[in-house]
Short mmCIF file of C-alpha atoms in Angstrom, two decimals:
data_model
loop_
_atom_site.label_atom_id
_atom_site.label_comp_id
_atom_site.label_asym_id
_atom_site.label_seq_id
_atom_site.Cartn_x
_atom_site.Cartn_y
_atom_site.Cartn_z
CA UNK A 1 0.00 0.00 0.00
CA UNK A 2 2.92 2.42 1.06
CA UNK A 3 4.50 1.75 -2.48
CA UNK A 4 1.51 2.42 -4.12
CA UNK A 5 1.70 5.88 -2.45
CA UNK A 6 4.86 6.55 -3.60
CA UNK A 7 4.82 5.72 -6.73
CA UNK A 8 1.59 7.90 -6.78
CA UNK A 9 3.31 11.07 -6.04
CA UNK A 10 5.73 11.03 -8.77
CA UNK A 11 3.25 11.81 -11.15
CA UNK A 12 1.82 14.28 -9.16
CA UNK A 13 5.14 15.95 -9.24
CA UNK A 14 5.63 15.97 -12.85
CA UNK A 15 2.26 17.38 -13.88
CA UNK A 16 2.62 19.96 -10.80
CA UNK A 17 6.27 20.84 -13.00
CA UNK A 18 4.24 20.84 -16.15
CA UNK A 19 1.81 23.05 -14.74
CA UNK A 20 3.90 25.76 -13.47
CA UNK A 21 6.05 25.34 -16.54
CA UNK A 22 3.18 26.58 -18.54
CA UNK A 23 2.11 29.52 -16.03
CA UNK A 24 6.20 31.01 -16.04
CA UNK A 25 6.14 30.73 -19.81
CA UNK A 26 2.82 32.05 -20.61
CA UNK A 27 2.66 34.55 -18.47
CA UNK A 28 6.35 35.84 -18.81
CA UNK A 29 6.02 35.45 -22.57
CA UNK A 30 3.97 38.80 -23.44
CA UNK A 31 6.40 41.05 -21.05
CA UNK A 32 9.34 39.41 -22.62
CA UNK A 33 8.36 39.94 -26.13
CA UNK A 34 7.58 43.22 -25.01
CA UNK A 35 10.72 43.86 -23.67
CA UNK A 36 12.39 41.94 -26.98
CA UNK A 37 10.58 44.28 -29.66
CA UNK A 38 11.62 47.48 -27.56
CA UNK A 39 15.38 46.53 -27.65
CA UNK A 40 15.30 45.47 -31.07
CA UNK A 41 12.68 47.48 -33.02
CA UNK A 42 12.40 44.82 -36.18
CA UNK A 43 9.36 42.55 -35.97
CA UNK A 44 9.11 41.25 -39.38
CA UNK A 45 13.29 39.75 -38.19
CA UNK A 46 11.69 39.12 -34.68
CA UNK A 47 9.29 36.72 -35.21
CA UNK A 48 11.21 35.12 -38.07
CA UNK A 49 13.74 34.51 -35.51
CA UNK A 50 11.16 32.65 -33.15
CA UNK A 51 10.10 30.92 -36.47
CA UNK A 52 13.81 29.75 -36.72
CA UNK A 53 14.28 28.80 -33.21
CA UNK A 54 11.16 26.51 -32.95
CA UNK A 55 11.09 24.90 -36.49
CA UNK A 56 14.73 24.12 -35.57
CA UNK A 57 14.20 23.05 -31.70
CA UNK A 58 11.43 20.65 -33.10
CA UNK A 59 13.49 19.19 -35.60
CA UNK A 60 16.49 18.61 -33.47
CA UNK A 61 14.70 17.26 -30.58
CA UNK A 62 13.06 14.84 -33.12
CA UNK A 63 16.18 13.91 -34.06
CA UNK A 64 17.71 12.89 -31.03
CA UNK A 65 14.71 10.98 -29.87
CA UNK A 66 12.65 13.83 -27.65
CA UNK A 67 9.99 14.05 -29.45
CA UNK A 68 8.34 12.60 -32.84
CA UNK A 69 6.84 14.90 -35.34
CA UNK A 70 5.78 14.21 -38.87
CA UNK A 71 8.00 14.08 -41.30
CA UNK A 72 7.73 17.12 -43.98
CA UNK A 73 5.71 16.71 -47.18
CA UNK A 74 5.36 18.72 -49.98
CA UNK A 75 1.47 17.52 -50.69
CA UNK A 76 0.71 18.21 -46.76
CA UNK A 77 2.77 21.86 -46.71
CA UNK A 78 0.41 22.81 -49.68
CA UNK A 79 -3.11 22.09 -47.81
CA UNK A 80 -1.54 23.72 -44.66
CA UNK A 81 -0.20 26.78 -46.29
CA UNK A 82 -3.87 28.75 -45.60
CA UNK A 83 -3.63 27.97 -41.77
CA UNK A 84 -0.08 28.69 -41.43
CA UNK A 85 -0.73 32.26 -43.44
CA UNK A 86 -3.28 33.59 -41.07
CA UNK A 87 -1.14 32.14 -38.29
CA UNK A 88 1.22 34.23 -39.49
CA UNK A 89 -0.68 37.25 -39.76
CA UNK A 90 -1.66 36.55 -36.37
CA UNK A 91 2.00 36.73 -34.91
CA UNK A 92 2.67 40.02 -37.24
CA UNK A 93 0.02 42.06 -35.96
CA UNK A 94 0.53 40.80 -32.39
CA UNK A 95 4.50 41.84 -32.33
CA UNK A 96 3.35 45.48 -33.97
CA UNK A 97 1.07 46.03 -31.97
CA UNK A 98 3.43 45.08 -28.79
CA UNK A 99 5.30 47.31 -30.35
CA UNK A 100 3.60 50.14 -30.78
CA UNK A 101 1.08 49.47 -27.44
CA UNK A 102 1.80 48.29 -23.55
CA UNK A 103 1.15 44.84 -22.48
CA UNK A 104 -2.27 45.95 -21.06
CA UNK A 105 -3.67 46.95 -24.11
CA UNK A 106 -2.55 43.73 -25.89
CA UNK A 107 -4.21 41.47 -23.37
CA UNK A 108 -7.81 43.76 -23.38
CA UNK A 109 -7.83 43.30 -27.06
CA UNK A 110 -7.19 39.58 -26.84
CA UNK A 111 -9.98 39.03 -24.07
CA UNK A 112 -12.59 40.76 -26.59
CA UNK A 113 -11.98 37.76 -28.89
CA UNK A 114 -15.08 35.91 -27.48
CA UNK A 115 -17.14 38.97 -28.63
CA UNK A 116 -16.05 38.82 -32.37
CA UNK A 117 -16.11 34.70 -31.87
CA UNK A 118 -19.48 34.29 -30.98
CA UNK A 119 -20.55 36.23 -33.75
CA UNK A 120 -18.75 34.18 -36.69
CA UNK A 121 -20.26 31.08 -34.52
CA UNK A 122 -23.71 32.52 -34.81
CA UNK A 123 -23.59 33.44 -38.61
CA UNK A 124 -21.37 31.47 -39.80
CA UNK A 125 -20.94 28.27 -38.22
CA UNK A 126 -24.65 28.18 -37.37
CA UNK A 127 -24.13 27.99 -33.90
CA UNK A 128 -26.66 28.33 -31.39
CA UNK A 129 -27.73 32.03 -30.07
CA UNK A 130 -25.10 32.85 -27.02
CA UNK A 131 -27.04 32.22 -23.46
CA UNK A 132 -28.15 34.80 -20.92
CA UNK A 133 -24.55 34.12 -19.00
CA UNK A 134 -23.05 34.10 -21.90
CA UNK A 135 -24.58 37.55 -23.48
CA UNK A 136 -23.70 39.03 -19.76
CA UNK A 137 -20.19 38.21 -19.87
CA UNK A 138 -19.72 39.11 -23.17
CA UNK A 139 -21.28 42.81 -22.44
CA UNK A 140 -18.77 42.65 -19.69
CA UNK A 141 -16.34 41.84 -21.93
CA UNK A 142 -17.39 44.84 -24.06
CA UNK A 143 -17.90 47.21 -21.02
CA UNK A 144 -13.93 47.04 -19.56
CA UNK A 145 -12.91 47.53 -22.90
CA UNK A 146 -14.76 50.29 -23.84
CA UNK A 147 -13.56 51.82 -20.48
CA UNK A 148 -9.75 50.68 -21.16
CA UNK A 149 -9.57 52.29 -24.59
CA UNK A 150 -11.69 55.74 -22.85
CA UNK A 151 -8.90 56.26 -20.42
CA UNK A 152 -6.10 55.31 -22.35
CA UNK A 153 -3.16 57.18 -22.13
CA UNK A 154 -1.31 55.98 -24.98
CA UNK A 155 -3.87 55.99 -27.45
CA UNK A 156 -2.73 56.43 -31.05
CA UNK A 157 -3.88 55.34 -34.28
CA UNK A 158 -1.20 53.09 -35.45
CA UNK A 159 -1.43 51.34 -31.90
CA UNK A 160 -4.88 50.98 -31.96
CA UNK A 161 -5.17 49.72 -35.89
CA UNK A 162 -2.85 46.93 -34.74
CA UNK A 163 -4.91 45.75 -32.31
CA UNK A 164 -8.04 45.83 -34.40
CA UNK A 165 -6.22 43.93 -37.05
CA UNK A 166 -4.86 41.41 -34.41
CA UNK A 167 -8.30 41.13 -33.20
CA UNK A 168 -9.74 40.33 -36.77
CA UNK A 169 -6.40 37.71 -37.81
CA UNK A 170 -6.98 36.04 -34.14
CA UNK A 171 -10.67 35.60 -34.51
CA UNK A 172 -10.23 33.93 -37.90
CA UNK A 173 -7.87 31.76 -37.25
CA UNK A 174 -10.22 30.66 -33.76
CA UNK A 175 -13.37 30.19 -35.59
CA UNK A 176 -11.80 28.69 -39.59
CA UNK A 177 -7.79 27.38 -39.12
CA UNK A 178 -8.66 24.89 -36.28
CA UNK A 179 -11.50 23.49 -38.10
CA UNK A 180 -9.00 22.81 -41.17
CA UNK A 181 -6.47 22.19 -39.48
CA UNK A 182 -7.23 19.34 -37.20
CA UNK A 183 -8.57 17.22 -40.43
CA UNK A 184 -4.73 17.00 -41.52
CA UNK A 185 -3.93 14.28 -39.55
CA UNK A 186 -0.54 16.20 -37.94
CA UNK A 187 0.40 15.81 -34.27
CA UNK A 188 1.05 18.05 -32.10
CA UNK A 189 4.91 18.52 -33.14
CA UNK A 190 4.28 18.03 -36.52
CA UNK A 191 1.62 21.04 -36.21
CA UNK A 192 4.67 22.79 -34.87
CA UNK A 193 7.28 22.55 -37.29
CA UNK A 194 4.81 22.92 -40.28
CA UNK A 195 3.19 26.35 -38.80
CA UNK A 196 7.01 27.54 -37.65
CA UNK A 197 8.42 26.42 -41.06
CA UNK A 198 6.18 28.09 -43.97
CA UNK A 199 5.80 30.61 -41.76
CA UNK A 200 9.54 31.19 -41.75
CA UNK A 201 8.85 30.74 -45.53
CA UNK A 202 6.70 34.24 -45.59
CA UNK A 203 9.19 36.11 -44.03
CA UNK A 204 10.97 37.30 -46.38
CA UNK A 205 8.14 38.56 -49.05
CA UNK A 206 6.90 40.43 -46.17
CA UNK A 207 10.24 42.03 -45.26
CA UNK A 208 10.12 43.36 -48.75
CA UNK A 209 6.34 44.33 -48.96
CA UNK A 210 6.92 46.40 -45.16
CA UNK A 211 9.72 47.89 -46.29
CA UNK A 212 11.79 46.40 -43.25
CA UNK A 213 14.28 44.76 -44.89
CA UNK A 214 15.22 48.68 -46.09
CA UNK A 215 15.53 49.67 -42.48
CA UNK A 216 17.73 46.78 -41.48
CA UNK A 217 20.38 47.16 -44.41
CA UNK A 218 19.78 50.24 -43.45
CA UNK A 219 21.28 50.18 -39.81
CA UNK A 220 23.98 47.89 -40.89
CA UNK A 221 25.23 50.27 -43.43
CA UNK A 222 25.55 53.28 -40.96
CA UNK A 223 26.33 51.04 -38.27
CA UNK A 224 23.27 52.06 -36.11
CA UNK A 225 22.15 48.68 -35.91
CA UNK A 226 22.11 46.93 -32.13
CA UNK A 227 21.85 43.63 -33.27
CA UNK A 228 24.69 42.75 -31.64
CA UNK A 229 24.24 44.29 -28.38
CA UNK A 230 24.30 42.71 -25.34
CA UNK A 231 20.64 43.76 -24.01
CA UNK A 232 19.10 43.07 -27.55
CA UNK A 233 20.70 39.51 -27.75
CA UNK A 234 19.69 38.94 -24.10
CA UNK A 235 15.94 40.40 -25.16
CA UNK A 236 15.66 38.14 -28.16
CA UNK A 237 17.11 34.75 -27.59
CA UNK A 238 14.47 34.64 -24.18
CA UNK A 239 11.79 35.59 -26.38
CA UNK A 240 12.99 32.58 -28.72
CA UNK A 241 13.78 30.09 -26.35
CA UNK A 242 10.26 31.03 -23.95
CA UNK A 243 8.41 30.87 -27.84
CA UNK A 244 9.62 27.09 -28.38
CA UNK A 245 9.32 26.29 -24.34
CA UNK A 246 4.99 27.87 -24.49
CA UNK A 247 4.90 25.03 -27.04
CA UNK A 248 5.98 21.71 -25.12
CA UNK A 249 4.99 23.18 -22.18
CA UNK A 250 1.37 23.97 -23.32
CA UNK A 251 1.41 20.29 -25.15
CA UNK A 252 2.45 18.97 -22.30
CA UNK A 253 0.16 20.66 -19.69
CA UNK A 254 -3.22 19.62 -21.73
CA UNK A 255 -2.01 16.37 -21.86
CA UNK A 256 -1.78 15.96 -18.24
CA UNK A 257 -4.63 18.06 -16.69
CA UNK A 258 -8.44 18.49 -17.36
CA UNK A 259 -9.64 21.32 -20.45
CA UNK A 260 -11.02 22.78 -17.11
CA UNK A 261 -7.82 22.88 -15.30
CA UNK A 262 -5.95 24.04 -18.28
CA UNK A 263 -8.25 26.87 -18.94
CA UNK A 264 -8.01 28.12 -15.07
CA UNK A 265 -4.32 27.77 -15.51
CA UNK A 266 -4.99 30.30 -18.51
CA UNK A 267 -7.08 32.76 -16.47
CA UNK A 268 -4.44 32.81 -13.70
CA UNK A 269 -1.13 33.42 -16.24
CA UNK A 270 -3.48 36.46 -17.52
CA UNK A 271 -3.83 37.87 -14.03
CA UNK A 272 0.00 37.40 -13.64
CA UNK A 273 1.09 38.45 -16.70
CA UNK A 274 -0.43 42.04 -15.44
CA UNK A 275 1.29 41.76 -11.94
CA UNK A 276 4.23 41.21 -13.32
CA UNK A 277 4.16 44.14 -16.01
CA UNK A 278 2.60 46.75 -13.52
CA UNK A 279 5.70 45.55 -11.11
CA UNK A 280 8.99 45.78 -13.77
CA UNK A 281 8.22 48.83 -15.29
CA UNK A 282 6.15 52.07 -15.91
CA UNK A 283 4.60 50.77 -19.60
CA UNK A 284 1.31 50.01 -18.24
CA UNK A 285 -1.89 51.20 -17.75
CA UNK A 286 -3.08 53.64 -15.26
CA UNK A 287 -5.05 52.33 -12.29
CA UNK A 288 -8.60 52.80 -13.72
CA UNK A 289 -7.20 51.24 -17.05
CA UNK A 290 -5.91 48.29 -15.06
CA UNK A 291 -9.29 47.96 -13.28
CA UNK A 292 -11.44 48.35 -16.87
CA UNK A 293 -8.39 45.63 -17.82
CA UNK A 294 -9.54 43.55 -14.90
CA UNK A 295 -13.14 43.76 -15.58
CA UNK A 296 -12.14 42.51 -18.81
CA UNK A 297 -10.64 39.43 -17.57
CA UNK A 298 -13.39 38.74 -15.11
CA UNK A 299 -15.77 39.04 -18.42
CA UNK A 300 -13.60 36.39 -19.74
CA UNK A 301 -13.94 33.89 -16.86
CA UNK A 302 -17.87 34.29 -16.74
CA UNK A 303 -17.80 33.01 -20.67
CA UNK A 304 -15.13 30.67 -19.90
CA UNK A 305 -18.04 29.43 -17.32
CA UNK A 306 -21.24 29.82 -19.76
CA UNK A 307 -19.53 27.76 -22.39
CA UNK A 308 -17.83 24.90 -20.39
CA UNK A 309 -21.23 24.42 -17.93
CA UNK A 310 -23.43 23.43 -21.54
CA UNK A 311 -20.49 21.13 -22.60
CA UNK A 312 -17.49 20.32 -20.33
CA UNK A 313 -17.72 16.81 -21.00
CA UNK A 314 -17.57 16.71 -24.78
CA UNK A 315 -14.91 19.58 -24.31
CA UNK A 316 -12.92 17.64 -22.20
CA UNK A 317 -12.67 14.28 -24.06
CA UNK A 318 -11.99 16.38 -27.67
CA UNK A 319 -9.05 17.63 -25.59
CA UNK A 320 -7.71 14.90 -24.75
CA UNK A 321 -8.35 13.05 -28.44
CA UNK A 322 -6.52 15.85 -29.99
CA UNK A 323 -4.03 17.50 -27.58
CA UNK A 324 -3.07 19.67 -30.67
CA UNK A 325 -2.60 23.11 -29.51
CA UNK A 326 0.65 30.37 -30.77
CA UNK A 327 0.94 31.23 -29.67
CA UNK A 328 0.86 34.46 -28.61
CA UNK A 329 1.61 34.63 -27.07
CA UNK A 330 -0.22 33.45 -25.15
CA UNK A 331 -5.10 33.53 -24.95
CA UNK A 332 -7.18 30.66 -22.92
CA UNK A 333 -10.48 31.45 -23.46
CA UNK A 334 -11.70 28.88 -25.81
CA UNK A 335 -11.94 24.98 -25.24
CA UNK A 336 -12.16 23.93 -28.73
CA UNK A 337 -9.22 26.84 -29.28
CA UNK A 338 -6.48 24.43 -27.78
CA UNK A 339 -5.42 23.08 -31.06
CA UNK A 340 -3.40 26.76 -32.05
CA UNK A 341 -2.96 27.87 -28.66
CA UNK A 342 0.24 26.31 -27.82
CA UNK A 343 1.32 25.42 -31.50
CA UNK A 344 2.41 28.88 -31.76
CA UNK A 345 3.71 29.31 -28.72
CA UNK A 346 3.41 32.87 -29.56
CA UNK A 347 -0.35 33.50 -29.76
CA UNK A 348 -0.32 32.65 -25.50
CA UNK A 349 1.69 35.72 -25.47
CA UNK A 350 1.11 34.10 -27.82
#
């Protein structure tokens, strides 16, 4: 009986590591790619530079015998290329507007995603009308937004048509990508190095469509560039190395706790991820903006509830079928979301 005890608690152990893996990661991982984009002002090389790390982590790791993934294909890269595009659009718009916006504002815009969610459901996935909980926490929802982006100190059009477009690339790639997606056959790795891999693919078009790729010659050639500074290689190898970390720990996390469990852990990395911005630095909100951010949150929890109470059990078991899922980054609002959640690692932030 004793043994039996013992043996008990080293599982316990391991998901409690898992667990608190995935809360330092995602909440840290929106502060530090904060704190990466303001050292090294290039987001188009940013992100490619995540892309790098955790197409290449995957594919190492699978090499050695960490993890298996599925081998690449052209045939399969073609009938991913539409998820991995908007998952790349997602990532772009999320690092601009980080970099144009605090933290704060980033994680009000991504709690309004239920709003914009339960819409496309409605209309275009023929889902059922939103209940009375759910209509009250999405007005909620709506309400500490409206009163973040009132009293916002740091309002300006280029932040703010960021966030809109995050909000629109996010919401699409909720309601359509995972849909797709999750007929493909890929496992959770292989989802990984595919989305990492074409979208390290798109990089360079973009570069050239942004004009970045202008700005970075530029630097080099009148040696302005800090790419080789100490605090911008510190900034950007953590946000690479948390990026590819979000991902196994996320896998890793749903595969060892309840959608429910997961979802609170989601909640609570939100809560901390403000903490710990309002705590190592001044680029947050002020203290009616971080109550209206709050309110926001709480909004989030109350359709978190409405959604889960009609379904939890069908929820739960699709979780643990799939156990597919930027990101990010990084956003734990949605069972049926957790396919692209952790693939990006980004879209949690991030």
């Amino acid at each position: 009986m004793s043994s039996i005890r013992v043996d008990s608690t080293k599982p316990y152990f391991a998901t409690s590591s898992l667990v608190v893996g995935y809360a330092l990661c995602s909440s840290l991982l929106a502060v530090i790619n904060k704190f990466a984009i303001t050292k090294f002002n290039y987001p188009g090389l940013l992100t490619a530079l995540q892309y790098l790390t955790s197409a290449l982590g995957v594919w190492a790791l699978g090499k050695f015998g960490f993890l298996h993934h599925d081998p690449f294909s052209l045939q399969t890269a073609k009938k991913f290329l539409p998820a991995a595009f908007v998952f790349y659009l997602a990532i772009f718009t999320n690092t601009n507007l980080l970099r144009h916006a605090n933290v704060d504002t980033f994680i009000v815009f991504r709690s309004c995603t239920p709003l914009l969610v339960a819409l496309a459901d409605t209309a275009f996935r023929k889902q059922p009308i939103p209940s009375k909980l759910t209509f009250v926490s999405l007005l909620i929802i709506l309400g500490g937004a409206v009163g973040y982006v009132a009293t916002d100190s740091g309002f300006t059009l280029t932040a703010y048509s960021w966030a809109f477009a995050y909000l629109v690339t996010i919401t699409t790639e909720m309601v359509y990508i995972k849909h797709m997606v999750t007929n493909l056959g890929l496992n959770t790795w292989g989802f990984v190095l595919y989305n990492n891999l074409l979208s390290l693919m798109m990089a360079p078009p973009v570069w050239i469509i942004t004009g970045e790729y202008a700005e970075v010659f530029g630097a080099l050639g009148s040696n302005a560039a800090n790419f080789f500074e100490p605090g911008a290689l510190f900034a950007v190898s953590l946000s690479c190395v948390f990026g590819l970390l979000i991902s196994f720990f996320g896998f890793a996390a749903r595969k060892a706790i309840s959608a429910t469990a997961f979802t609170v852990t989601g909640v609570v990395n939100k809560f901390l991820t403000v903490a710990i911005n309002v705590l190592i630095w001044d680029k947050h909100a002020s203290p009616f903006g971080l109550l209206c951010l709050l309110l926001t949150i709480v909004g989030g929890v109350l359709y978190q509830q409405s959604v889960t109470g009609a379904g939890s059990a069908p929820s739960q078991r699709e979780t643990t079928v799939s156990k597919q899922t930027p990101g990010e980054n990084d956003g734990d609002d949605f069972p049926e979301e957790n396919q692209g959640k952790a693939v990006s690692g980004k879209l949690a932030s991030i």
